[in-house]
Amino acid sequence: MGMTVVEKILANHGEKETVEPGELVKARVDLILGNDITAPVAIREFKKIGIKKVFDPERVVLVPDHFTPNKDIASAEQAKIMKEFAREQEITNYFEVGRMGIEHALLPERGLTLPGEIIIGADSHTCTYGALGALATGIGSTDMAAAMALGETWFKVPSTIKFVYRGELNQWVSGKDLILFTIGEIGVDGALYQAMEFTGPVIRKLSMDSRLTMSNMAIEAGAKAGIIEPDEITYAYLEGRAQRNYRGMFSDGDAGYSQIIEYDVGEIEPQVAFPHLPENSRGIKDVGEVPLDQVVIGSCTNGRLEDLRIAARILEGKKVHPRVRLIVIPGTQKIYQQALKEGLIDIFIEAEGAVSTPTCGPCLGGHMGVLAKGERSLATTNRNFVGRMGHPESEVYLCNPAVAAASAVTGQISSPEEVS
Amino acid sequence: MAEMKGKAWKFGDDIDTDVIIPARYLSTSEPEELAKYCMVDADPHFFNKVNKGDIMVARKNFGCGSSREHAPLSIKAAGVSCVIADSFARIFYRNSINIGLPILECADAAEKISQGDTVFVDLKKGVIKNETTGETFYASPFPEFMQEIIDAGGLIDYVKKKLIEEK
């Protein structure tokens, strides 16, 4: 029997001919990522190992993005630990505020995440890079520390669920809706310990930004990875960007899957996930009346150029509802600048939305849009857990940028059709 | 420590890492500080009520969400000796093994143990005894490799040992 793309990447990095689901493999890693919350713990653990240098200073990436620009003194101290470590280790891929972006928007943009690679990151949304055909997965700080020392880590080979998307996308339906719908179908542990492989004619036509959104949320179904085989869209995206040579890998025709699930996307309308789990998704027509206090457009899930363009298209010439705070956060400095050049930022400001420098901020209730008791936010982010964006008695609803923009105008969760 | 005994603290399905330790407390990584806010959004007084050695029991997908190692660190520093659940989210599972927080997958025990029961765990044998009801359960054993990490005292000590052996 053949292998899936995930099995092939693991076999290749573990110097093995073949691997099988369930097998433990020691594999070389191509890139290791940490941020201002997870890297300080990893650095503390790394120092306990007692070796002086990381295995390769070009393959460790450190991004201060969660509580930055530093929100308070304690966060500033954490960010400083990372900055000093980067300098002492001569880490080339350290991105200071002003050069940074939200890690999972920044790394692909910089051509640091490539097909066929293994990328581990001390952040659960590291699975985003699956959109480029990499085996990318979240790990903890201690795993990060050990990998920085050894340049390798261990994996249990996951079985793979294949998701095939067919049909024609409805208007205003994007990668976000496909993944929210999928999580709604299989549940937040529907792919626990497994890999998700997204494929089919719809995926082959899907933009890179929408693919990144889909892979980003694989973790919300419990998956180890959410991978898309590379194709012309991937190669076009990587042109002039890729920082290393790479070799894409593909599933064999006779690869074994634990399940094959097919969806007709014609049946999928824009999705909204209700509190307090991403699996509580339903079509926009079934939402009912949900008044809002805040709308957030941004994050590692939906802070890319395509997302801002869609939001601007809806917000152009309109005003945000008087009861609502609209916060727009471009994913990286480059995205911010391009949005500025295209006049998108002007549209957001004219609509009376606030535009922020890149940060994870509100998504995890850090800063830049924390909710008070009883407040309700609609967000293009990835998690709506209890207390995720602030007070434990606040609420977060998840959606795509079009629904978020339309709802900012009406003051309640609304279909883009209502305002366009 | 291969044997532990304590009072059970029962939680439900899909307990996420934002509930275990909300992000608003992540501007530190000191375990003792994190312990004070362990489970705060599920039970604001958990830290004051839990005693050293107590056992956490939850249902499916425990520890889902973020990769923050602060989650198992806060549970361990709060004095919890072991977590039993139907299943664990994979990053939480790795993190717990890596930092030396004992965890056991056992759906039967997770279902039948009630809040406040006295529970005895023999980690090596994977035996869970509910001393309140007299029931005995058997957890899935750790793969050999993970047992090596546990025996070494966590991943960092395992890596240290490995680096010395290579020299």
mmCIF file of C-alpha atoms in Angstrom, chain A residues 139-407:
data_model
loop_
_atom_site.group_PDB
_atom_site.id
_atom_site.type_symbol
_atom_site.label_atom_id
_atom_site.label_comp_id
_atom_site.label_asym_id
_atom_site.label_seq_id
_atom_site.Cartn_x
_atom_site.Cartn_y
_atom_site.Cartn_z
ATOM 1 C CA ILE A 139 4.250 21.503 20.172
ATOM 2 C CA GLY A 140 4.962 22.796 23.658
ATOM 3 C CA SER A 141 7.860 24.803 25.000
ATOM 4 C CA THR A 142 9.832 21.828 26.309
ATOM 5 C CA ASP A 143 9.567 20.096 22.928
ATOM 6 C CA MET A 144 10.781 23.334 21.370
ATOM 7 C CA ALA A 145 13.754 23.437 23.750
ATOM 8 C CA ALA A 146 14.753 19.854 22.994
ATOM 9 C CA ALA A 147 14.386 20.403 19.237
ATOM 10 C CA MET A 148 16.493 23.579 19.393
ATOM 11 C CA ALA A 149 19.236 21.443 20.920
ATOM 12 C CA LEU A 150 18.919 18.371 18.713
ATOM 13 C CA GLY A 151 17.398 19.551 15.425
ATOM 14 C CA GLU A 152 15.003 16.641 15.628
ATOM 15 C CA THR A 153 11.974 15.471 17.519
ATOM 16 C CA TRP A 154 9.734 12.414 17.797
ATOM 17 C CA PHE A 155 6.364 11.933 16.172
ATOM 18 C CA LYS A 156 3.717 9.297 16.310
ATOM 19 C CA VAL A 157 2.756 8.789 12.669
ATOM 20 C CA PRO A 158 -0.882 9.952 12.464
ATOM 21 C CA SER A 159 -3.515 8.279 10.366
ATOM 22 C CA THR A 160 -5.025 10.667 7.827
ATOM 23 C CA ILE A 161 -8.607 11.669 7.133
ATOM 24 C CA LYS A 162 -9.082 12.822 3.550
ATOM 25 C CA PHE A 163 -11.586 15.633 2.978
ATOM 26 C CA VAL A 164 -12.742 16.074 -0.610
ATOM 27 C CA TYR A 165 -14.542 19.309 -1.483
ATOM 28 C CA ARG A 166 -16.592 19.360 -4.702
ATOM 29 C CA GLY A 167 -19.079 21.685 -6.356
ATOM 30 C CA GLU A 168 -19.327 25.449 -6.722
ATOM 31 C CA LEU A 169 -18.728 27.841 -3.834
ATOM 32 C CA ASN A 170 -21.658 30.098 -2.954
ATOM 33 C CA GLN A 171 -21.155 33.844 -2.853
ATOM 34 C CA TRP A 172 -19.308 35.104 0.261
ATOM 35 C CA VAL A 173 -18.134 31.568 1.101
ATOM 36 C CA SER A 174 -14.382 31.277 1.697
ATOM 37 C CA GLY A 175 -11.849 28.905 3.240
ATOM 38 C CA LYS A 176 -13.070 29.991 6.681
ATOM 39 C CA ASP A 177 -16.554 28.704 5.972
ATOM 40 C CA LEU A 178 -15.288 25.389 4.609
ATOM 41 C CA ILE A 179 -13.245 24.752 7.735
ATOM 42 C CA LEU A 180 -15.934 25.945 10.200
ATOM 43 C CA PHE A 181 -18.442 23.730 8.403
ATOM 44 C CA THR A 182 -16.032 20.771 8.518
ATOM 45 C CA ILE A 183 -15.353 21.215 12.251
ATOM 46 C CA GLY A 184 -19.103 21.479 12.793
ATOM 47 C CA GLU A 185 -19.510 18.124 11.056
ATOM 48 C CA ILE A 186 -16.714 16.181 12.776
ATOM 49 C CA GLY A 187 -16.464 18.011 16.137
ATOM 50 C CA VAL A 188 -13.582 19.556 18.076
ATOM 51 C CA ASP A 189 -11.992 16.134 18.585
ATOM 52 C CA GLY A 190 -13.096 14.731 15.220
ATOM 53 C CA ALA A 191 -9.518 14.467 13.994
ATOM 54 C CA LEU A 192 -7.808 13.932 17.371
ATOM 55 C CA TYR A 193 -4.307 12.418 16.963
ATOM 56 C CA GLN A 194 -4.895 12.367 13.172
ATOM 57 C CA ALA A 195 -3.924 14.449 10.134
ATOM 58 C CA MET A 196 -6.473 16.150 7.887
ATOM 59 C CA GLU A 197 -5.762 16.256 4.159
ATOM 60 C CA PHE A 198 -7.806 18.828 2.241
ATOM 61 C CA THR A 199 -8.307 18.036 -1.416
ATOM 62 C CA GLY A 200 -10.728 18.018 -4.336
ATOM 63 C CA PRO A 201 -11.522 20.433 -7.173
ATOM 64 C CA VAL A 202 -12.637 23.258 -4.838
ATOM 65 C CA ILE A 203 -9.318 23.228 -2.968
ATOM 66 C CA ARG A 204 -7.352 23.173 -6.238
ATOM 67 C CA LYS A 205 -8.990 26.500 -7.176
ATOM 68 C CA LEU A 206 -8.828 28.019 -3.694
ATOM 69 C CA SER A 207 -6.501 31.007 -3.142
ATOM 70 C CA MET A 208 -3.418 30.637 -0.965
ATOM 71 C CA ASP A 209 -4.902 32.989 1.662
ATOM 72 C CA SER A 210 -8.032 30.851 1.945
ATOM 73 C CA ARG A 211 -5.945 27.671 2.098
ATOM 74 C CA LEU A 212 -3.890 29.120 4.954
ATOM 75 C CA THR A 213 -7.149 29.855 6.797
ATOM 76 C CA MET A 214 -8.297 26.248 6.398
ATOM 77 C CA SER A 215 -5.056 24.636 7.536
ATOM 78 C CA ASN A 216 -4.839 27.138 10.403
ATOM 79 C CA MET A 217 -7.975 25.723 12.019
ATOM 80 C CA ALA A 218 -7.137 22.008 11.668
ATOM 81 C CA ILE A 219 -6.118 22.136 15.347
ATOM 82 C CA GLU A 220 -9.694 23.123 16.228
ATOM 83 C CA ALA A 221 -10.717 19.620 15.169
ATOM 84 C CA GLY A 222 -7.903 18.222 17.323
ATOM 85 C CA ALA A 223 -5.730 17.426 14.289
ATOM 86 C CA LYS A 224 -1.959 17.160 14.268
ATOM 87 C CA ALA A 225 -1.825 18.698 10.795
ATOM 88 C CA GLY A 226 -4.070 20.070 8.062
ATOM 89 C CA ILE A 227 -2.231 19.541 4.812
ATOM 90 C CA ILE A 228 -2.853 20.514 1.183
ATOM 91 C CA GLU A 229 -0.642 19.031 -1.531
ATOM 92 C CA PRO A 230 1.308 21.703 -3.426
ATOM 93 C CA ASP A 231 0.153 22.753 -6.911
ATOM 94 C CA GLU A 232 0.491 25.650 -9.380
ATOM 95 C CA ILE A 233 -1.082 28.069 -6.877
ATOM 96 C CA THR A 234 1.493 27.031 -4.259
ATOM 97 C CA TYR A 235 4.416 27.348 -6.650
ATOM 98 C CA ALA A 236 3.233 30.752 -7.867
ATOM 99 C CA TYR A 237 2.991 31.918 -4.258
ATOM 100 C CA LEU A 238 6.520 30.668 -3.505
ATOM 101 C CA GLU A 239 8.064 32.270 -6.593
ATOM 102 C CA GLY A 240 10.685 34.766 -5.444
ATOM 103 C CA ARG A 241 9.827 34.016 -1.835
ATOM 104 C CA ALA A 242 11.176 30.564 -0.945
ATOM 105 C CA GLN A 243 14.193 30.834 1.343
ATOM 106 C CA ARG A 244 15.406 27.277 0.785
ATOM 107 C CA ASN A 245 15.254 24.619 -1.898
ATOM 108 C CA TYR A 246 12.304 22.339 -1.459
ATOM 109 C CA ARG A 247 10.659 19.232 -2.832
ATOM 110 C CA GLY A 248 6.908 18.878 -2.724
ATOM 111 C CA MET A 249 5.435 15.540 -1.683
ATOM 112 C CA PHE A 250 2.157 13.926 -2.661
ATOM 113 C CA SER A 251 -0.117 11.146 -1.498
ATOM 114 C CA ASP A 252 0.064 7.918 -3.482
ATOM 115 C CA GLY A 253 -3.049 6.833 -5.367
ATOM 116 C CA ASP A 254 -3.289 3.751 -3.173
ATOM 117 C CA ALA A 255 -2.524 5.502 0.133
ATOM 118 C CA GLY A 256 -4.514 4.327 3.138
ATOM 119 C CA TYR A 257 -6.877 6.737 4.883
ATOM 120 C CA SER A 258 -8.752 6.216 8.137
ATOM 121 C CA GLN A 259 -11.727 7.941 6.503
ATOM 122 C CA ILE A 260 -12.616 9.720 3.259
ATOM 123 C CA ILE A 261 -15.244 12.427 3.668
ATOM 124 C CA GLU A 262 -16.769 14.293 0.710
ATOM 125 C CA TYR A 263 -18.658 17.560 0.822
ATOM 126 C CA ASP A 264 -20.693 19.343 -1.837
ATOM 127 C CA VAL A 265 -19.745 22.962 -1.111
ATOM 128 C CA GLY A 266 -22.896 24.162 -2.894
ATOM 129 C CA GLU A 267 -24.690 23.268 0.334
ATOM 130 C CA ILE A 268 -22.394 25.419 2.483
ATOM 131 C CA GLU A 269 -23.424 29.004 3.274
ATOM 132 C CA PRO A 270 -21.317 31.481 5.274
ATOM 133 C CA GLN A 271 -20.832 29.930 8.712
ATOM 134 C CA VAL A 272 -20.983 31.321 12.242
ATOM 135 C CA ALA A 273 -19.628 29.343 15.203
ATOM 136 C CA PHE A 274 -21.550 30.035 18.410
ATOM 137 C CA PRO A 275 -20.003 30.076 21.894
ATOM 138 C CA HIS A 276 -18.143 28.279 23.314
ATOM 139 C CA LEU A 277 -16.687 25.814 20.805
ATOM 140 C CA PRO A 278 -15.679 26.129 17.122
ATOM 141 C CA GLU A 279 -17.821 23.055 16.393
ATOM 142 C CA ASN A 280 -21.005 25.043 17.155
ATOM 143 C CA SER A 281 -21.143 26.286 13.572
ATOM 144 C CA ARG A 282 -24.336 26.948 11.629
ATOM 145 C CA GLY A 283 -25.295 28.630 8.377
ATOM 146 C CA ILE A 284 -25.834 32.387 8.455
ATOM 147 C CA LYS A 285 -29.551 31.909 7.732
ATOM 148 C CA ASP A 286 -29.962 30.027 11.022
ATOM 149 C CA VAL A 287 -28.240 32.581 13.240
ATOM 150 C CA GLY A 288 -31.207 34.617 14.442
ATOM 151 C CA GLU A 289 -30.846 37.940 16.211
ATOM 152 C CA VAL A 290 -27.435 38.374 17.857
ATOM 153 C CA PRO A 291 -26.576 42.004 18.740
ATOM 154 C CA LEU A 292 -22.866 42.826 19.014
ATOM 155 C CA ASP A 293 -20.532 45.057 21.036
ATOM 156 C CA GLN A 294 -17.349 44.388 19.086
ATOM 157 C CA VAL A 295 -16.174 43.043 15.727
ATOM 158 C CA VAL A 296 -12.584 41.910 15.166
ATOM 159 C CA ILE A 297 -11.162 41.392 11.680
ATOM 160 C CA GLY A 298 -7.661 39.942 11.781
ATOM 161 C CA SER A 299 -5.604 37.157 13.442
ATOM 162 C CA CYS A 300 -3.487 34.299 12.065
ATOM 163 C CA THR A 301 -6.723 32.895 10.667
ATOM 164 C CA ASN A 302 -8.047 35.879 8.698
ATOM 165 C CA GLY A 303 -5.642 38.837 8.777
ATOM 166 C CA ARG A 304 -4.332 38.450 5.236
ATOM 167 C CA LEU A 305 -4.750 40.721 2.230
ATOM 168 C CA GLU A 306 -7.661 38.786 0.708
ATOM 169 C CA ASP A 307 -9.499 39.097 4.036
ATOM 170 C CA LEU A 308 -8.943 42.851 4.265
ATOM 171 C CA ARG A 309 -9.996 43.331 0.632
ATOM 172 C CA ILE A 310 -13.281 41.494 1.217
ATOM 173 C CA ALA A 311 -13.982 43.458 4.404
ATOM 174 C CA ALA A 312 -13.198 46.768 2.676
ATOM 175 C CA ARG A 313 -15.454 45.912 -0.253
ATOM 176 C CA ILE A 314 -18.364 45.620 2.168
ATOM 177 C CA LEU A 315 -17.448 48.559 4.395
ATOM 178 C CA GLU A 316 -16.783 51.043 1.587
ATOM 179 C CA GLY A 317 -18.997 54.089 1.973
ATOM 180 C CA LYS A 318 -20.660 52.743 5.125
ATOM 181 C CA LYS A 319 -20.374 53.433 8.853
ATOM 182 C CA VAL A 320 -19.911 50.999 11.710
ATOM 183 C CA HIS A 321 -23.058 50.701 13.857
ATOM 184 C CA PRO A 322 -22.970 53.185 16.785
ATOM 185 C CA ARG A 323 -23.033 50.403 19.412
ATOM 186 C CA VAL A 324 -20.131 48.494 17.852
ATOM 187 C CA ARG A 325 -16.328 48.780 18.088
ATOM 188 C CA LEU A 326 -14.687 47.557 14.889
ATOM 189 C CA ILE A 327 -11.037 46.562 15.252
ATOM 190 C CA VAL A 328 -9.089 45.680 12.103
ATOM 191 C CA ILE A 329 -5.642 44.107 12.469
ATOM 192 C CA PRO A 330 -3.553 43.449 9.347
ATOM 193 C CA GLY A 331 -1.506 40.256 9.804
ATOM 194 C CA THR A 332 1.902 41.673 8.896
ATOM 195 C CA GLN A 333 3.599 44.998 8.181
ATOM 196 C CA LYS A 334 3.651 44.113 4.483
ATOM 197 C CA ILE A 335 -0.060 43.356 4.430
ATOM 198 C CA TYR A 336 -0.668 46.612 6.329
ATOM 199 C CA GLN A 337 1.361 48.590 3.807
ATOM 200 C CA GLN A 338 -0.290 46.970 0.802
ATOM 201 C CA ALA A 339 -3.726 47.600 2.329
ATOM 202 C CA LEU A 340 -2.699 51.228 2.740
ATOM 203 C CA LYS A 341 -1.619 51.463 -0.911
ATOM 204 C CA GLU A 342 -4.891 49.936 -2.081
ATOM 205 C CA GLY A 343 -6.912 52.406 -0.023
ATOM 206 C CA LEU A 344 -8.342 49.702 2.240
ATOM 207 C CA ILE A 345 -7.135 51.352 5.452
ATOM 208 C CA ASP A 346 -8.808 54.559 4.355
ATOM 209 C CA ILE A 347 -12.087 52.679 3.947
ATOM 210 C CA PHE A 348 -11.799 51.194 7.464
ATOM 211 C CA ILE A 349 -11.080 54.581 9.016
ATOM 212 C CA GLU A 350 -13.839 56.317 7.044
ATOM 213 C CA ALA A 351 -16.194 53.604 8.313
ATOM 214 C CA GLU A 352 -15.017 54.518 11.842
ATOM 215 C CA GLY A 353 -13.154 51.317 12.526
ATOM 216 C CA ALA A 354 -9.875 51.205 14.494
ATOM 217 C CA VAL A 355 -6.834 49.853 12.652
ATOM 218 C CA SER A 356 -3.985 48.323 14.684
ATOM 219 C CA THR A 357 -0.400 47.325 14.119
ATOM 220 C CA PRO A 358 -0.059 43.511 13.724
ATOM 221 C CA THR A 359 -0.660 41.603 16.969
ATOM 222 C CA CYS A 360 -2.477 38.496 18.210
ATOM 223 C CA GLY A 361 -3.873 40.829 20.927
ATOM 224 C CA PRO A 362 -7.641 40.411 21.177
ATOM 225 C CA CYS A 363 -7.832 36.857 19.776
ATOM 226 C CA LEU A 364 -6.564 35.440 23.064
ATOM 227 C CA GLY A 365 -7.880 38.206 25.297
ATOM 228 C CA GLY A 366 -4.426 39.747 25.593
ATOM 229 C CA HIS A 367 -4.951 43.384 24.693
ATOM 230 C CA MET A 368 -6.289 45.631 21.888
ATOM 231 C CA GLY A 369 -9.921 44.606 22.305
ATOM 232 C CA VAL A 370 -10.589 42.700 25.528
ATOM 233 C CA LEU A 371 -14.272 42.094 26.375
ATOM 234 C CA ALA A 372 -16.079 43.159 29.552
ATOM 235 C CA LYS A 373 -18.554 40.954 31.423
ATOM 236 C CA GLY A 374 -21.579 40.248 29.273
ATOM 237 C CA GLU A 375 -20.060 41.722 26.095
ATOM 238 C CA ARG A 376 -20.293 39.928 22.794
ATOM 239 C CA SER A 377 -17.822 39.935 19.920
ATOM 240 C CA LEU A 378 -17.962 38.581 16.420
ATOM 241 C CA ALA A 379 -14.452 37.741 15.207
ATOM 242 C CA THR A 380 -12.622 36.277 12.245
ATOM 243 C CA THR A 381 -10.351 34.514 14.759
ATOM 244 C CA ASN A 382 -10.190 30.796 15.510
ATOM 245 C CA ARG A 383 -11.420 30.146 19.056
ATOM 246 C CA ASN A 384 -14.567 31.032 20.964
ATOM 247 C CA PHE A 385 -13.788 29.239 24.244
ATOM 248 C CA VAL A 386 -15.060 30.544 27.588
ATOM 249 C CA GLY A 387 -13.118 33.712 28.445
ATOM 250 C CA ARG A 388 -11.046 33.555 25.277
ATOM 251 C CA MET A 389 -11.372 37.279 24.486
ATOM 252 C CA GLY A 390 -11.719 38.579 28.016
ATOM 253 C CA HIS A 391 -14.228 38.187 30.832
ATOM 254 C CA PRO A 392 -15.355 34.575 31.431
ATOM 255 C CA GLU A 393 -18.929 35.778 30.972
ATOM 256 C CA SER A 394 -18.272 37.391 27.578
ATOM 257 C CA GLU A 395 -19.049 35.676 24.272
ATOM 258 C CA VAL A 396 -17.174 35.167 20.999
ATOM 259 C CA TYR A 397 -18.746 34.147 17.687
ATOM 260 C CA LEU A 398 -16.518 33.106 14.777
ATOM 261 C CA CYS A 399 -17.047 33.920 11.094
ATOM 262 C CA ASN A 400 -15.405 34.975 7.828
ATOM 263 C CA PRO A 401 -14.325 38.599 7.066
ATOM 264 C CA ALA A 402 -17.387 39.317 4.869
ATOM 265 C CA VAL A 403 -19.854 38.404 7.606
ATOM 266 C CA ALA A 404 -17.754 40.312 10.162
ATOM 267 C CA ALA A 405 -17.733 43.483 8.052
ATOM 268 C CA ALA A 406 -21.460 43.309 7.284
ATOM 269 C CA SER A 407 -22.275 42.710 10.949
#
